Short mmCIF file of C-alpha atoms and ligand atoms in Angstrom, two decimals:
data_model
loop_
_atom_site.label_atom_id
_atom_site.label_comp_id
_atom_site.label_asym_id
_atom_site.label_seq_id
_atom_site.Cartn_x
_atom_site.Cartn_y
_atom_site.Cartn_z
CA MET L 1 -0.32 -0.11 -0.32
CA ASN L 2 1.20 3.59 -1.14
CA GLN L 3 1.69 5.46 1.69
CA TYR L 4 0.97 9.72 1.42
CA SER L 5 3.22 12.55 1.48
CA VAL L 6 0.97 15.34 4.11
CA LEU L 7 2.10 18.99 4.85
CA VAL L 8 0.08 20.07 7.19
CA VAL L 9 -0.34 23.99 6.70
CA GLY L 10 -1.89 26.19 10.33
CA MET L 11 0.15 24.60 13.94
CA GLY L 12 -3.12 25.75 16.27
CA LYS L 13 -5.81 23.74 17.50
CA ARG L 14 -7.20 22.01 14.60
CA GLY L 15 -4.13 21.72 12.85
CA VAL L 16 -2.25 19.55 16.11
CA HIS L 17 -5.11 17.55 15.71
CA HIS L 18 -4.97 17.20 11.75
CA ALA L 19 -1.64 16.24 12.46
CA ASN L 20 -1.15 13.43 15.02
CA ALA L 21 -3.92 12.12 13.31
CA PHE L 22 -2.35 11.73 9.93
CA HIS L 23 1.29 10.98 11.46
CA ALA L 24 -0.39 7.90 13.83
CA ASN L 25 -2.24 6.32 10.99
CA PRO L 26 0.25 4.28 8.68
CA ARG L 27 -1.39 5.72 5.58
CA PHE L 28 -0.06 8.50 5.53
CA LYS L 29 3.40 10.17 6.88
CA VAL L 30 3.43 13.59 7.92
CA VAL L 31 6.65 15.06 6.36
CA GLY L 32 6.23 18.73 7.08
CA ILE L 33 4.42 21.65 8.87
CA CYS L 34 3.97 25.29 8.14
CA ASP L 35 2.92 28.06 11.13
CA ILE L 36 4.04 31.62 10.61
CA ASP L 37 4.11 31.05 14.67
CA GLN L 38 7.71 28.87 15.67
CA LYS L 39 7.30 27.91 18.90
CA ARG L 40 4.02 26.30 17.36
CA LEU L 41 6.21 24.88 14.87
CA ASP L 42 8.29 23.60 17.38
CA ASP L 43 6.66 21.97 20.03
CA ALA L 44 4.81 20.40 17.28
CA ALA L 45 7.61 18.56 15.57
CA PRO L 46 8.79 16.57 18.22
CA LYS L 47 5.75 14.60 18.25
CA LEU L 48 5.10 14.11 14.61
CA GLY L 49 8.19 12.35 13.74
CA LYS L 50 10.08 15.08 12.79
CA PRO L 51 9.15 16.70 9.71
CA GLU L 52 9.88 19.68 7.42
CA LYS L 53 9.65 23.24 9.73
CA SER L 54 8.78 26.40 7.88
CA LEU L 55 7.62 29.83 8.75
CA ASP L 56 6.58 30.35 4.56
CA ALA L 57 3.76 27.75 3.78
CA ALA L 58 4.69 28.73 -0.17
CA ALA L 59 8.29 27.68 0.11
CA LEU L 60 7.06 24.14 1.73
CA ALA L 61 4.65 23.37 -0.37
CA LYS L 62 7.47 23.69 -3.65
CA LYS L 63 9.66 21.95 -2.31
CA LEU L 64 8.12 19.11 -0.45
CA ARG L 65 4.67 18.32 -3.48
CA PRO L 66 3.34 16.45 -0.50
CA ASP L 67 0.00 13.82 -2.52
CA LEU L 68 -1.89 15.75 0.96
CA PHE L 69 -2.31 19.63 1.50
CA CYS L 70 -3.75 20.37 4.95
CA PHE L 71 -4.48 23.33 6.67
CA CYS L 72 -6.03 24.51 9.62
CA THR L 73 -6.35 28.02 9.34
CA LEU L 74 -8.86 30.22 10.91
CA PRO L 75 -11.88 31.27 8.41
CA ASN L 76 -9.70 34.62 6.53
CA LEU L 77 -7.65 32.75 4.92
CA ARG L 78 -8.80 29.76 2.13
CA ARG L 79 -8.60 30.73 -1.11
CA ASP L 80 -5.05 31.22 -1.37
CA PHE L 81 -4.20 28.20 0.09
CA ILE L 82 -6.30 25.77 -1.80
CA LYS L 83 -4.26 27.98 -4.75
CA LEU L 84 -1.10 26.27 -3.54
CA GLY L 85 -2.57 23.05 -2.88
CA ILE L 86 -3.44 22.26 -6.17
CA GLN L 87 -0.07 24.13 -7.45
CA CYS L 88 1.75 21.90 -5.83
CA GLY L 89 0.52 19.12 -6.73
CA ALA L 90 -1.57 17.47 -4.06
CA LYS L 91 -4.43 15.35 -4.74
CA LEU L 92 -6.08 15.78 -1.99
CA ILE L 93 -6.73 19.25 -0.08
CA ALA L 94 -8.35 18.88 3.59
CA PHE L 95 -9.40 22.48 4.93
CA GLU L 96 -10.87 23.70 7.88
CA LYS L 97 -15.17 24.92 7.66
CA PRO L 98 -16.22 26.85 7.06
CA VAL L 99 -15.37 26.85 3.98
CA ALA L 100 -14.70 30.66 3.23
CA MET L 101 -16.52 33.51 4.28
CA THR L 102 -18.27 34.85 1.26
CA SER L 103 -19.60 33.66 -2.22
CA HIS L 104 -17.91 35.19 -3.90
CA GLU L 105 -14.71 33.37 -3.14
CA GLY L 106 -16.39 30.52 -2.00
CA LEU L 107 -17.17 30.02 -5.81
CA GLN L 108 -13.10 30.85 -7.05
CA ILE L 109 -12.58 28.14 -4.42
CA LYS L 110 -15.07 25.58 -6.43
CA GLN L 111 -14.39 26.77 -10.06
CA ALA L 112 -10.11 25.95 -8.72
CA LEU L 113 -11.00 22.96 -7.22
CA ASP L 114 -13.05 21.44 -10.22
CA GLN L 115 -10.90 22.87 -13.08
CA SER L 116 -8.18 21.30 -11.46
CA ARG L 117 -10.29 18.38 -10.32
CA VAL L 118 -8.25 17.37 -6.87
CA LYS L 119 -10.20 16.12 -4.67
CA ALA L 120 -11.43 18.02 -0.96
CA VAL L 121 -12.86 17.40 2.09
CA VAL L 122 -13.62 19.77 4.41
CA SER L 123 -13.57 19.24 7.89
CA HIS L 124 -17.37 18.56 9.71
CA GLN L 125 -16.48 15.73 10.92
CA HIS L 126 -18.12 14.99 14.36
CA ARG L 127 -20.60 12.71 12.31
CA TYR L 128 -18.42 9.85 13.03
CA GLY L 129 -19.37 10.40 16.57
CA GLU L 130 -21.51 7.21 17.49
CA HIS L 131 -24.90 8.99 18.46
CA TYR L 132 -24.61 11.00 15.23
CA LYS L 133 -24.36 7.47 13.58
CA LYS L 134 -27.20 6.03 15.39
CA VAL L 135 -29.71 8.85 14.61
CA LYS L 136 -28.28 9.30 10.81
CA GLU L 137 -29.00 4.89 10.58
CA ILE L 138 -32.35 6.09 12.35
CA ILE L 139 -33.47 8.18 10.19
CA ALA L 140 -31.98 6.09 6.56
CA SER L 141 -34.03 3.13 8.14
CA GLY L 142 -37.42 4.62 7.14
CA ALA L 143 -38.24 4.71 10.95
CA LEU L 144 -39.30 7.81 10.84
CA GLY L 145 -42.14 7.53 7.89
CA ARG L 146 -42.02 9.85 5.83
CA VAL L 147 -38.55 12.74 7.38
CA HIS L 148 -40.01 16.72 6.31
CA THR L 149 -38.30 19.31 8.33
CA VAL L 150 -34.50 18.39 9.37
CA TYR L 151 -33.57 21.35 12.10
CA GLY L 152 -30.90 22.77 14.18
CA THR L 153 -29.94 24.97 17.11
CA ALA L 154 -26.25 26.17 18.08
CA THR L 155 -25.71 28.90 20.60
CA GLY L 156 -21.79 29.19 19.64
CA TRP L 157 -22.14 31.99 16.30
CA ALA L 158 -22.45 31.26 12.52
CA ALA L 159 -18.60 31.36 11.27
CA HIS L 160 -18.65 28.53 14.41
CA MET L 161 -21.15 26.81 14.00
CA LEU L 162 -24.10 26.80 10.94
CA SER L 163 -21.11 25.09 8.92
CA HIS L 164 -21.79 21.78 11.41
CA LEU L 165 -25.63 22.81 11.89
CA LEU L 166 -26.53 22.50 7.84
CA ASP L 167 -23.52 19.74 6.68
CA TYR L 168 -25.67 17.22 9.23
CA THR L 169 -28.64 18.02 8.56
CA CYS L 170 -27.78 17.94 4.93
CA TRP L 171 -26.72 14.31 5.13
CA PHE L 172 -29.46 12.96 7.43
CA ASN L 173 -31.43 14.73 3.96
CA ASP L 174 -29.13 12.29 2.34
CA TYR L 175 -27.74 15.99 0.31
CA ALA L 176 -30.47 17.23 -1.96
CA ASP L 177 -30.40 20.21 -3.54
CA ALA L 178 -31.74 23.06 -1.64
CA GLU L 179 -34.38 25.61 -3.77
CA TRP L 180 -34.37 29.05 -1.28
CA VAL L 181 -33.67 29.78 1.87
CA MET L 182 -34.99 32.68 4.15
CA ALA L 183 -33.08 34.40 7.18
CA GLN L 184 -33.31 36.99 9.80
CA ALA L 185 -30.48 37.84 12.39
CA ALA L 186 -28.88 40.69 14.80
CA GLY L 187 -26.23 41.81 16.94
CA ARG L 188 -23.24 43.11 15.47
CA GLY L 189 -20.88 41.63 17.97
CA LYS L 190 -18.98 39.52 16.73
CA LEU L 191 -18.87 40.62 12.89
CA SER L 192 -15.09 42.01 14.01
CA ASP L 193 -13.91 38.46 14.77
CA LEU L 194 -11.79 36.96 12.84
CA HIS L 195 -15.08 33.84 12.62
CA THR L 196 -17.66 36.60 11.34
CA SER L 197 -21.04 36.85 11.26
CA THR L 198 -23.95 38.36 12.73
CA ASP L 199 -24.55 37.16 17.18
CA TYR L 200 -27.97 34.90 16.41
CA ILE L 201 -29.44 33.95 13.02
CA SER L 202 -32.25 32.35 12.49
CA GLY L 203 -33.73 30.19 9.22
CA VAL L 204 -35.66 27.95 7.01
CA VAL L 205 -34.54 25.61 3.60
CA HIS L 206 -36.65 24.51 1.46
CA PHE L 207 -34.85 21.39 -0.07
CA LYS L 208 -35.96 19.97 -3.15
CA ASN L 209 -37.37 17.05 -2.46
CA GLY L 210 -39.98 18.51 0.12
CA VAL L 211 -38.95 18.97 2.58
CA ARG L 212 -37.68 21.99 5.49
CA GLY L 213 -34.52 22.59 6.87
CA VAL L 214 -35.21 25.51 10.95
CA TYR L 215 -31.61 26.37 11.99
CA ASP L 216 -31.84 28.61 15.13
CA CYS L 217 -27.21 30.25 15.50
CA GLY L 218 -25.95 31.80 18.15
CA ALA L 219 -26.78 34.50 21.04
CA GLY L 220 -30.74 33.68 20.70
CA ALA L 221 -31.01 30.00 20.34
CA PRO L 222 -32.63 27.58 22.37
CA ASP L 223 -30.53 26.12 25.23
CA VAL L 224 -29.69 22.47 24.42
CA PRO L 225 -30.15 21.72 28.75
CA GLU L 226 -28.63 18.28 28.70
CA VAL L 227 -25.21 18.97 27.93
CA PRO L 228 -23.56 21.54 30.24
CA TYR L 229 -20.36 23.06 27.93
CA TRP L 230 -21.82 25.81 26.10
CA TRP L 231 -20.09 25.13 22.87
CA ARG L 232 -21.60 21.63 22.64
CA LYS L 233 -25.28 22.79 22.87
CA CYS L 234 -26.50 21.67 19.50
CA ARG L 235 -29.30 20.01 18.47
CA ILE L 236 -30.07 18.43 15.34
CA GLY L 237 -32.52 16.20 14.15
CA ALA L 238 -35.04 15.25 11.51
CA GLN L 239 -38.66 14.75 12.46
CA GLY L 240 -41.61 12.36 9.73
CA SER L 241 -44.90 11.65 9.20
CA GLU L 242 -43.72 8.31 12.55
CA GLY L 243 -41.53 9.78 14.55
CA PHE L 244 -38.20 12.25 15.19
CA ALA L 245 -34.33 11.64 15.80
CA GLU L 246 -32.09 14.03 17.53
CA VAL L 247 -28.41 14.30 18.37
CA MET L 248 -27.15 16.54 20.65
CA THR L 249 -23.63 16.88 20.14
CA GLY L 250 -22.43 17.28 23.70
CA GLY L 251 -25.26 14.83 25.02
CA GLY L 252 -25.76 12.05 23.48
CA TRP L 253 -29.61 10.96 20.56
CA ARG L 254 -32.98 10.26 21.46
CA ALA L 255 -35.19 9.05 18.94
CA VAL L 256 -39.26 8.59 19.59
CA THR L 257 -40.64 6.03 15.78
CA LYS L 258 -44.10 4.66 15.78
CA SER L 259 -42.52 1.15 15.45
CA GLY L 260 -39.24 2.05 18.23
CA GLY L 261 -41.21 3.73 20.21
CA TYR L 262 -39.23 6.37 23.34
CA GLN L 263 -35.46 6.14 22.91
CA ASP L 264 -31.81 6.83 23.68
CA GLY L 265 -27.98 6.52 24.61
CA PRO L 266 -25.83 7.78 25.05
CA GLY L 267 -22.40 10.12 23.09
CA GLY L 268 -19.97 13.33 23.01
CA MET L 269 -18.71 15.42 19.98
CA ASP L 270 -14.47 13.00 20.32
CA TYR L 271 -11.92 14.57 18.52
CA ASN L 272 -9.70 11.50 19.57
CA HIS L 273 -12.76 9.43 18.92
CA ASP L 274 -14.07 11.53 15.12
CA MET L 275 -10.72 12.16 13.42
CA PRO L 276 -8.68 8.60 12.60
CA PRO L 277 -11.93 7.15 11.19
CA TYR L 278 -11.67 11.05 8.93
CA ILE L 279 -8.48 11.12 8.37
CA GLN L 280 -8.14 7.03 7.20
CA GLN L 281 -11.23 8.43 4.67
CA MET L 282 -8.90 10.09 2.86
CA ALA L 283 -6.45 7.23 2.28
CA ASP L 284 -9.39 5.38 0.89
CA TRP L 285 -10.59 8.14 -1.69
CA LEU L 286 -6.96 8.23 -2.83
CA ASP L 287 -6.56 5.00 -3.65
CA ASP L 288 -10.08 4.72 -5.24
CA ASP L 289 -11.75 7.38 -7.22
CA LYS L 290 -15.19 5.55 -6.38
CA GLN L 291 -14.96 6.06 -2.65
CA VAL L 292 -15.47 9.46 -2.38
CA HIS L 293 -14.57 11.03 1.32
CA PRO L 294 -18.50 11.87 2.84
CA CYS L 295 -16.80 15.42 3.89
CA CYS L 296 -16.11 15.93 0.14
CA PHE L 297 -15.85 19.66 -1.15
CA ALA L 298 -19.23 19.48 -2.84
CA ASN L 299 -21.19 17.85 -0.21
CA ALA L 300 -19.09 20.66 2.27
CA TYR L 301 -20.84 23.14 -0.66
CA LYS L 302 -24.65 23.25 -0.29
CA GLY L 303 -23.77 24.19 3.28
CA PHE L 304 -21.34 27.12 2.26
CA GLU L 305 -24.11 28.08 -0.11
CA ILE L 306 -26.72 27.91 2.00
CA MET L 307 -25.53 29.97 4.45
CA ALA L 308 -23.75 32.46 2.08
CA ALA L 309 -28.31 32.64 0.79
CA PHE L 310 -28.69 33.38 4.52
CA TYR L 311 -26.63 35.98 4.88
CA ARG L 312 -27.71 36.95 1.40
CA SER L 313 -31.63 36.89 2.88
CA VAL L 314 -30.90 39.38 5.94
CA SER L 315 -28.97 41.61 3.66
CA GLU L 316 -32.12 41.88 0.80
CA GLY L 317 -35.07 40.77 2.93
CA GLY L 318 -37.09 37.90 0.54
CA GLN L 319 -35.97 34.77 -0.47
CA ILE L 320 -33.23 33.73 -2.27
CA ALA L 321 -33.14 31.64 -4.96
CA LEU L 322 -30.52 28.64 -5.81
CA PRO L 323 -27.95 27.39 -7.24
CA LEU L 324 -25.85 30.90 -6.15
CA THR L 325 -25.22 31.68 -9.35
CA SER L 326 -22.98 34.91 -8.92
CA GLY L 327 -20.40 35.64 -6.25
CA ALA L 328 -21.13 38.59 -3.65
CA ASP L 329 -19.73 39.47 -0.19
CA GLU L 330 -22.11 38.15 2.14
CA ILE L 331 -20.28 40.35 5.13
CA SER L 332 -20.01 43.81 4.16
CA LEU L 333 -23.66 43.01 2.93
CA LEU L 334 -24.35 42.52 6.50
CA LYS L 335 -21.99 44.47 8.09
CA ASN L 336 -23.80 47.35 6.40
CA LYS L 337 -27.58 45.55 6.82
CA VAL L 338 -27.77 44.77 10.42
CA PRO L 339 -29.30 47.12 12.89
CA SER L 340 -26.98 47.71 16.13
CA LYS L 341 -29.64 46.90 18.81
CA LYS L 342 -27.77 44.75 21.55
CA VAL L 343 -29.09 40.72 20.45
CA ILE L 344 -31.51 39.10 22.46
CA LEU L 345 -30.06 36.15 25.12
CA THR L 346 -31.56 32.94 25.73
CA LEU L 347 -28.85 31.78 28.13
CA ALA L 348 -27.05 34.31 30.39
CA GLU L 349 -24.44 32.28 30.71
CA SER L 350 -23.96 33.75 27.06
CA ALA L 351 -23.39 36.80 28.11
CA LYS L 352 -19.46 36.39 28.29
CA GLU L 353 -19.17 35.69 24.25
CA TYR L 354 -21.94 37.91 23.34
CA PRO L 355 -21.21 41.22 25.22
CA SER L 356 -21.90 43.82 24.17
N1 NAD N 401 -13.98 20.78 13.13
C1 NAD N 401 -14.10 21.32 13.83
O1 NAD N 401 -14.66 20.47 15.29
C2 NAD N 401 -13.41 22.73 14.52
C3 NAD N 401 -13.28 23.02 15.60
C4 NAD N 401 -12.46 23.86 16.12
C5 NAD N 401 -11.97 24.88 15.11
N2 NAD N 401 -12.31 24.62 13.24
C6 NAD N 401 -12.18 25.76 12.28
O2 NAD N 401 -10.88 25.34 12.24
C7 NAD N 401 -9.73 26.73 11.91
C8 NAD N 401 -8.49 26.50 12.41
O3 NAD N 401 -8.56 26.98 14.05
P1 NAD N 401 -7.81 26.95 15.15
O4 NAD N 401 -9.13 26.72 17.03
O5 NAD N 401 -7.97 25.76 15.35
O6 NAD N 401 -7.48 27.68 15.10
P2 NAD N 401 -5.22 28.03 15.73
O7 NAD N 401 -6.58 29.74 15.87
O8 NAD N 401 -5.77 27.38 16.94
O9 NAD N 401 -5.34 27.76 14.70
C9 NAD N 401 -4.55 28.64 13.41
C10 NAD N 401 -3.13 28.32 13.39
O10 NAD N 401 -2.67 29.07 12.03
C11 NAD N 401 -1.59 29.81 12.05
N3 NAD N 401 -1.50 30.36 10.99
C12 NAD N 401 -2.21 31.96 10.58
N4 NAD N 401 -2.07 32.69 9.32
C13 NAD N 401 -0.58 31.26 8.58
C14 NAD N 401 -0.18 31.08 7.54
N5 NAD N 401 -0.75 31.99 6.67
N6 NAD N 401 0.16 29.94 7.37
C15 NAD N 401 0.87 29.08 7.90
N7 NAD N 401 0.26 29.56 9.74
C16 NAD N 401 -1.20 30.70 9.51
C17 NAD N 401 -1.58 30.43 13.22
O11 NAD N 401 -0.84 30.88 13.37
C18 NAD N 401 -2.33 29.69 14.17
O12 NAD N 401 -1.61 28.31 15.07
C19 NAD N 401 -10.97 27.71 11.49
O13 NAD N 401 -11.69 27.32 10.92
C20 NAD N 401 -11.94 26.95 13.03
O14 NAD N 401 -13.71 27.32 11.99
C21 NAD N 401 -12.44 22.97 13.56
#
């Protein structure tokens, strides 16, 4: 079996998670790591088999020409690293959610990947949690009858969490195309964060298969009292004519179905559990074009497009048809549109994240 060489750019929290998981998998060899912070490089390298280190991603990528180019930088850095991955001859580019901050950039990334035919995956790895898999299994079994609604809520703001809510609900809905969306937003605090978004956004999606998506993300989202950890207060599920099934990111799953009655079970989001299969499926896809990675760019792009369309709906008002055919700078649109009224919090403990 081939061993695939890997360069990981960004040695922050997620870059280290990725690099560790590549290093632990015999199908990969971490040949290079990059960060603009020398200390992060020096701390990480000894645990990764002492790969080559550099402060300059472009120089290292062109020197090493890795099979797999991975970057885990904050969301303001996407398009140029996609271009670098393509230029250095990588067969697969792995990067972090969100796909991009604006549809202008997202469309450019999509065009570059489509033209080059380089494979790409986006890290929506929560789906490997046992509780997520159980909910998907119940939905796919038909036990909910005719699925008419998928939904997701999170207390964290959109640039962090909406990408996850959208990806897993699209997965529950077999990645059916969306036809239109409509959304509203409040709170300007996080418009100056590097994970740039409004403090709160709420929106609906009409999918072409008739399923309705309902999303609530940020300061005004409902509590998930079963989950104490603020960042994991996410409830993601599906309702059908004969029941519902839902996962709570930090605290198990539950379902009620006509044939099975009430059921629940354990599970909690855990990077150590979720990263190894996410990484292994990159090797599987590199080995065999037919084993398309479940976190492939095409799937992630569906959620990204919905997110950008939500932002446009906030800015323009009314429904926004999908697919988006031209790019826009949705962050500037939000900055121009969202009123300066203070966001109303659902949870008192959210005040530390939404102080303004
Ligand atoms: N999938 C998930 O579960 C999950 C969880 C947390 C964060 N994320 C996402 O991961 C991404 C990274 O988040 P993080 O928490 O690891 O951030 P981080 O700030 O911990 O790490 C980012 C790293 O990138 C480095 N960097 C910045 N510019 C660089 C450049 N030009 N070249 C090389 N390195 C550069 C920084 O020095 C830093 O070490 C974000 O998009 C975030 O939304 C995903």
